[in-house]
PDB file of C-alpha atoms in Angstrom:
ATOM      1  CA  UNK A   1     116.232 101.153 108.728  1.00  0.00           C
ATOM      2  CA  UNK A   2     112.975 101.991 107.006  1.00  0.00           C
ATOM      3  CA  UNK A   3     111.933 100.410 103.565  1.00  0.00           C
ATOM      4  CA  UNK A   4     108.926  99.853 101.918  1.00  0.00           C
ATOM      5  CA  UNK A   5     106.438  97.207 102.210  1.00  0.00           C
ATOM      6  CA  UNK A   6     103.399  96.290 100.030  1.00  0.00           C
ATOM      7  CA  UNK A   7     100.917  96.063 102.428  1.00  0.00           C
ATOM      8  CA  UNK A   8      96.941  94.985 101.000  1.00  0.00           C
ATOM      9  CA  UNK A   9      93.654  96.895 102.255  1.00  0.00           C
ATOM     10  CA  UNK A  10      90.110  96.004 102.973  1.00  0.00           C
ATOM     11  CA  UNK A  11      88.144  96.388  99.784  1.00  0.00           C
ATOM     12  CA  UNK A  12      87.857 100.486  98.993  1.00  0.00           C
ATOM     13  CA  UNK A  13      89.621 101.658 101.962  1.00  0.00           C
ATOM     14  CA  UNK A  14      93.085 102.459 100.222  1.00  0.00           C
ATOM     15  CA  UNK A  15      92.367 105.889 101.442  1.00  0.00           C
ATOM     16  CA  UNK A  16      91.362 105.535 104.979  1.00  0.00           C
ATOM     17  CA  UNK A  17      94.263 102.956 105.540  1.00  0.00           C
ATOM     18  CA  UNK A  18      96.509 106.348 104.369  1.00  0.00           C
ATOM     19  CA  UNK A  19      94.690 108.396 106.969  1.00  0.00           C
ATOM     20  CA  UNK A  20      95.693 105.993 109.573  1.00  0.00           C
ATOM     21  CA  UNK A  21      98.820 105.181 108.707  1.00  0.00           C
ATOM     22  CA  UNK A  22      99.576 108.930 108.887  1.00  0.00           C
ATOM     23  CA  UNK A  23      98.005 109.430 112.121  1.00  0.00           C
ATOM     24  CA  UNK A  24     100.723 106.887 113.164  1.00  0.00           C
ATOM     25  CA  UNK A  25     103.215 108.963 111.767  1.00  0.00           C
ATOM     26  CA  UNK A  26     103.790 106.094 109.130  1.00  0.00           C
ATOM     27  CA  UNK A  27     104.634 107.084 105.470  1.00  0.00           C
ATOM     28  CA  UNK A  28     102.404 105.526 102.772  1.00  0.00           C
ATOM     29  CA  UNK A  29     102.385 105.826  99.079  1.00  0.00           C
ATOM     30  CA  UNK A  30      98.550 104.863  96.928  1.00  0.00           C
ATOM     31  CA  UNK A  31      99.753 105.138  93.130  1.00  0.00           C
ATOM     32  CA  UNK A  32      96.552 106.502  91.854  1.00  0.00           C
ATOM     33  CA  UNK A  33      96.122 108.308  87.923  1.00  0.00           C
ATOM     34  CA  UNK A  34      93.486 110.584  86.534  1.00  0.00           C
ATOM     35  CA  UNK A  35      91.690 108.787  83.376  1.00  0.00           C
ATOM     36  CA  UNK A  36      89.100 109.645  81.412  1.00  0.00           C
ATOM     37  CA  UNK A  37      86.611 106.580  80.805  1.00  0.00           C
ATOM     38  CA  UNK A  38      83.210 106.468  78.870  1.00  0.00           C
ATOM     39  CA  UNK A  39      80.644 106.132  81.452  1.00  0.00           C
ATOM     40  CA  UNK A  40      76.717 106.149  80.095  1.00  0.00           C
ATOM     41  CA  UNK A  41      77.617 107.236  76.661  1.00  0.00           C
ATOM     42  CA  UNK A  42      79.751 110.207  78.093  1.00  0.00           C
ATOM     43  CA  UNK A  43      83.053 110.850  78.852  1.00  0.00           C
ATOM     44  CA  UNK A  44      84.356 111.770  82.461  1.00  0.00           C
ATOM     45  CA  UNK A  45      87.274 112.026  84.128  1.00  0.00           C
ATOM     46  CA  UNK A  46      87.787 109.506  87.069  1.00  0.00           C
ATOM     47  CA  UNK A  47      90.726 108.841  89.719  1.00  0.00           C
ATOM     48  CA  UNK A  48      91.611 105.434  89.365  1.00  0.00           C
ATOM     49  CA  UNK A  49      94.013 102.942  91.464  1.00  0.00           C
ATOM     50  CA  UNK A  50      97.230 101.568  89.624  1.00  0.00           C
ATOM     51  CA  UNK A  51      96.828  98.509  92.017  1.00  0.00           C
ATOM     52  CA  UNK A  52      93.664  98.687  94.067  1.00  0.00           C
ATOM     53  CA  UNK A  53      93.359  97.286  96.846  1.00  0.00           C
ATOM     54  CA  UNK A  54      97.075  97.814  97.644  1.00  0.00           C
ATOM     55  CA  UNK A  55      99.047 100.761  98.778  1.00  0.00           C
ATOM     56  CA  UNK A  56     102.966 101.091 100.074  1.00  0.00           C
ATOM     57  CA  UNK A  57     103.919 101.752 103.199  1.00  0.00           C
ATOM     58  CA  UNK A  58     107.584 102.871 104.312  1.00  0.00           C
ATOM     59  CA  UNK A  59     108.468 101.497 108.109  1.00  0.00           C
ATOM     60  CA  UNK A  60     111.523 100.812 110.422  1.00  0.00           C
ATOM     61  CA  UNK A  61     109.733  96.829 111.111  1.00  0.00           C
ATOM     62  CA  UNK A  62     112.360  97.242 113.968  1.00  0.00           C
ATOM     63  CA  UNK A  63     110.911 100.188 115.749  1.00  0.00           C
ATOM     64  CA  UNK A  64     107.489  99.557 114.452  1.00  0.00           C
ATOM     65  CA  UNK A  65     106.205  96.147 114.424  1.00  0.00           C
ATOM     66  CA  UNK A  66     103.902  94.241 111.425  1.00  0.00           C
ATOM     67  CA  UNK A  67     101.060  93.425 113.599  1.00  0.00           C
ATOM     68  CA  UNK A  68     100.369  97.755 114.032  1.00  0.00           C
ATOM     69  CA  UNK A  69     100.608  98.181 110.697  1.00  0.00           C
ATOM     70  CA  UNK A  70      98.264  94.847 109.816  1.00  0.00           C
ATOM     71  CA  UNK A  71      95.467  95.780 112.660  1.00  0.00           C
ATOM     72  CA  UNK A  72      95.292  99.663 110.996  1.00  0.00           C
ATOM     73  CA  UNK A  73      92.240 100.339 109.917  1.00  0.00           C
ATOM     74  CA  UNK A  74      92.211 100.196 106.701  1.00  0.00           C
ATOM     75  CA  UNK A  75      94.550  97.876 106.422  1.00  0.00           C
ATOM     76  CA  UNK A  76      94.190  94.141 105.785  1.00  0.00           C
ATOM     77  CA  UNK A  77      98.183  93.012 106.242  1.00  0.00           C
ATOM     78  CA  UNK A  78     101.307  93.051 104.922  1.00  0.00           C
ATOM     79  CA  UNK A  79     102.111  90.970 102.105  1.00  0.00           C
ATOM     80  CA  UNK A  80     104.528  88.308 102.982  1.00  0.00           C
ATOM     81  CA  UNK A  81     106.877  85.968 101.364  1.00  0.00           C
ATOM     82  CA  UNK A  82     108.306  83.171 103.167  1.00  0.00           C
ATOM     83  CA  UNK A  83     108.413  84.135 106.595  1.00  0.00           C
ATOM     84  CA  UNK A  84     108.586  88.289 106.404  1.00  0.00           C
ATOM     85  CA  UNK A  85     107.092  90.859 105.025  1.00  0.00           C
ATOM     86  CA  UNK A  86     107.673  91.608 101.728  1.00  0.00           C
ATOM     87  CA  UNK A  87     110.133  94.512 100.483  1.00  0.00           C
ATOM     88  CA  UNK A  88     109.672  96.432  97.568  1.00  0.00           C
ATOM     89  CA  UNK A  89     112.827  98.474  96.353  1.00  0.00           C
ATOM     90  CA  UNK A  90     112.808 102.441  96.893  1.00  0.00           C
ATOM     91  CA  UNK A  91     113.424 102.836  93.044  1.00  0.00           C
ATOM     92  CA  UNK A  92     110.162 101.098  92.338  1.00  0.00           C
ATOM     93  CA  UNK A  93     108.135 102.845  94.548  1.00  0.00           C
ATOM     94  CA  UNK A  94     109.885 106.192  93.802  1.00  0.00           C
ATOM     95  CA  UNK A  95     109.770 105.671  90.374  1.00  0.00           C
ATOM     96  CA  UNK A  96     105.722 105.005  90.544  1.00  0.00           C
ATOM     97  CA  UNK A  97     105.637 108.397  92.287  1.00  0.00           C
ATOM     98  CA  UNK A  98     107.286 110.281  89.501  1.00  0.00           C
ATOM     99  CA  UNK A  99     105.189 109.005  87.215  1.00  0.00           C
ATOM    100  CA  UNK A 100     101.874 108.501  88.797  1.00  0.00           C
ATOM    101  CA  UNK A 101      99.851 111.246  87.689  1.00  0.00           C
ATOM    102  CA  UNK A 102     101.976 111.552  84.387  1.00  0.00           C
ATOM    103  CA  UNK A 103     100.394 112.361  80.630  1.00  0.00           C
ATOM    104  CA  UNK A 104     101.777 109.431  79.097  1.00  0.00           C
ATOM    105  CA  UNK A 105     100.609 106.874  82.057  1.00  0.00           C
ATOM    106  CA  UNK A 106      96.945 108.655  81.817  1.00  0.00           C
ATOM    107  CA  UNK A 107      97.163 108.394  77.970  1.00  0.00           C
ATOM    108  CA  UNK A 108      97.865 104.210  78.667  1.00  0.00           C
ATOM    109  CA  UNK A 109      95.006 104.126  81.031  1.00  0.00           C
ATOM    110  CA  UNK A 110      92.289 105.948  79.248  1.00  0.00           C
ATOM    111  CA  UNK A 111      90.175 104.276  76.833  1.00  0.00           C
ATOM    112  CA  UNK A 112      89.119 107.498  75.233  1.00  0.00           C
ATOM    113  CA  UNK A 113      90.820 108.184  71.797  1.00  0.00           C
ATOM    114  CA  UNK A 114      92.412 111.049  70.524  1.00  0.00           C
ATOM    115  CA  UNK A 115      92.809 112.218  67.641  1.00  0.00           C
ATOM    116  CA  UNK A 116      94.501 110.131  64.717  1.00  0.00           C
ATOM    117  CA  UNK A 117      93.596 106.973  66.647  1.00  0.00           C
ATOM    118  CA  UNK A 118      92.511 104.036  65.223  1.00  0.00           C
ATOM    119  CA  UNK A 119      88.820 103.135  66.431  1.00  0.00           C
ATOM    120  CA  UNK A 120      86.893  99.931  65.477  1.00  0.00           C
ATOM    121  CA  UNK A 121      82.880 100.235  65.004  1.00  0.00           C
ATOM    122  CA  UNK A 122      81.235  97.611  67.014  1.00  0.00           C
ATOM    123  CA  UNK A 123      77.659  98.922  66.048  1.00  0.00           C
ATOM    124  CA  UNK A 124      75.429  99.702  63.598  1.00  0.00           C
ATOM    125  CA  UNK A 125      75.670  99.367  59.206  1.00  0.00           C
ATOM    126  CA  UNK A 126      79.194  99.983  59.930  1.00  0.00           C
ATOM    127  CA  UNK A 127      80.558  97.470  62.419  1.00  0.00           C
ATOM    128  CA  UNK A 128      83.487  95.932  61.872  1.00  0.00           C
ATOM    129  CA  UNK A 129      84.828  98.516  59.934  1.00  0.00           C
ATOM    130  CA  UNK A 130      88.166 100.517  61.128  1.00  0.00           C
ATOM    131  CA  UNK A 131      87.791 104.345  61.045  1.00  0.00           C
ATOM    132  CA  UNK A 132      90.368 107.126  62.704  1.00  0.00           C
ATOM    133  CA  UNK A 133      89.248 109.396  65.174  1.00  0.00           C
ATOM    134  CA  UNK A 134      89.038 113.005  64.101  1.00  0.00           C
ATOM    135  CA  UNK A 135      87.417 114.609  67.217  1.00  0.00           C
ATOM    136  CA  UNK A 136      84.489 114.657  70.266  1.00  0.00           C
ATOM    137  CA  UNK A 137      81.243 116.311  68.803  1.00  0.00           C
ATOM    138  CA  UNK A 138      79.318 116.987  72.006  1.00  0.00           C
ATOM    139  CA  UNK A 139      79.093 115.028  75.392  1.00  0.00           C
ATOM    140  CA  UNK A 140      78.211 111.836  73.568  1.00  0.00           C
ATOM    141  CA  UNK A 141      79.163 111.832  69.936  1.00  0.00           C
ATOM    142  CA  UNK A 142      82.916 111.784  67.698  1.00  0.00           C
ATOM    143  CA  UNK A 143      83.539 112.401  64.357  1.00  0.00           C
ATOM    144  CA  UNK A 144      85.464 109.155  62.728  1.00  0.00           C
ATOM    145  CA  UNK A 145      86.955 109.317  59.317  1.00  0.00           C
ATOM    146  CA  UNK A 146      85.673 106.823  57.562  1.00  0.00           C
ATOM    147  CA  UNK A 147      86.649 105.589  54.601  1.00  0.00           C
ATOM    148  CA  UNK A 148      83.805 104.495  52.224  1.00  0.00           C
ATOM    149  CA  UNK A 149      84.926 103.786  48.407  1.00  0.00           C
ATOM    150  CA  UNK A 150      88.560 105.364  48.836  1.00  0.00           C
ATOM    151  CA  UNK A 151      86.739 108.647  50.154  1.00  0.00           C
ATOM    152  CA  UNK A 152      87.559 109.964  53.307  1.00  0.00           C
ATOM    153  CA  UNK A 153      84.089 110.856  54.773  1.00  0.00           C
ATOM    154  CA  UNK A 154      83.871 112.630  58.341  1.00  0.00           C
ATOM    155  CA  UNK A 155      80.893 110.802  60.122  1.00  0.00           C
ATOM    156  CA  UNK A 156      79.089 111.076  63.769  1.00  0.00           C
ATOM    157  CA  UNK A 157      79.433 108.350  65.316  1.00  0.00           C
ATOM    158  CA  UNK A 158      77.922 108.131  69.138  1.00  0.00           C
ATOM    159  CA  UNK A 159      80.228 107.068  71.794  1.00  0.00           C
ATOM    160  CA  UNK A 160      79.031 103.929  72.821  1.00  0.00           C
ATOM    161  CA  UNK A 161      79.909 102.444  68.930  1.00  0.00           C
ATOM    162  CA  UNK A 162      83.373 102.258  68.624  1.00  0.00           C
ATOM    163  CA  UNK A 163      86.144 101.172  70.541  1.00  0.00           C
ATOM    164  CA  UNK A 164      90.199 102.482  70.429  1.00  0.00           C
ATOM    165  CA  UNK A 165      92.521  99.794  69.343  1.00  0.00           C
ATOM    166  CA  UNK A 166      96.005  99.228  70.403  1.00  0.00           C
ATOM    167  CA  UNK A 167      98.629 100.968  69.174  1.00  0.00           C
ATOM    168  CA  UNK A 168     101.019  98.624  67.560  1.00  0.00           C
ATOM    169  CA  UNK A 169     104.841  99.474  68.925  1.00  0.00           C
TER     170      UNK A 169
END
């Protein structure tokens, strides 16, 4: 009966252990997203690992034994607890694929705000102060709202000198 196992990877070869899992006609799972991340003062989009380091793999460890799956390339072992491999339920793993690319898990990964967040200025006259963010003015500037003397004044701010807080639930 096949179920899925966690199984851990050599350092940045999630995606070649996939490539020869699947040449072994093994089914694999790497929960991945699509985030946007401030990189140099800019903001680009980037495919980023829910777990790196890690990926899921789905095996009969009746028909196909842990050692081929371990000595994949790729493919450091299987996590084990005890004395066998560990098992992850199929409504975890399935669940991770529904949602893996999702808005709202890309949202919870990004560290780019959108609009009516709450930023905090780390730099500059302003630091420390709380401001919301209106918009993205250019490749490397926002407008905040900022509110000086109970007057809601639109400034540029650049990127690099402010930082989204957490929402509160």
């Amino acid at each position: 009966m096949q179920k899925w196992y966690l199984a851990h990877c050599r350092p940045r070869e999630e995606e070649r252990a996939l490539q020869n899992l699947a040449n072994q006609d093994i089914e694999a799972f790497y929960p991945y997203a699509e985030v946007k991340k401030r990189v140099r003062r800019k903001m680009v989009t980037r495919i980023e690992a829910l777990f790196p380091g890690y990926i899921f793999v789905r095996a009969d460890l009746g028909m196909t034994s842990s050692t081929t799956i371990g000595s994949t390339r790729g493919v450091r072992n299987l996590i084990r607890f005890g004395g066998g491999p560990c098992e992850v339920p199929d409504e975890l793993v399935y669940d991770l694929m529904l949602h893996c690319d999702s808005d709202e898990l890309r949202d919870k990964l990004s560290d780019v705000p959108r609009s009516g967040d709450t930023v905090r200025i780390e730099q500059g006259p302003f630091a420390g102060l709380e401001a919301i963010y209106q918009e993205a003015d250019g490749e490397t500037r926002a407008i905040l709202l900022l509110t000086i003397l109970q007057n809601a004044v639109p400034t540029s701010f650049a990127n690099d000198e402010f930082t989204r807080l957490p929402k509160n639930p």
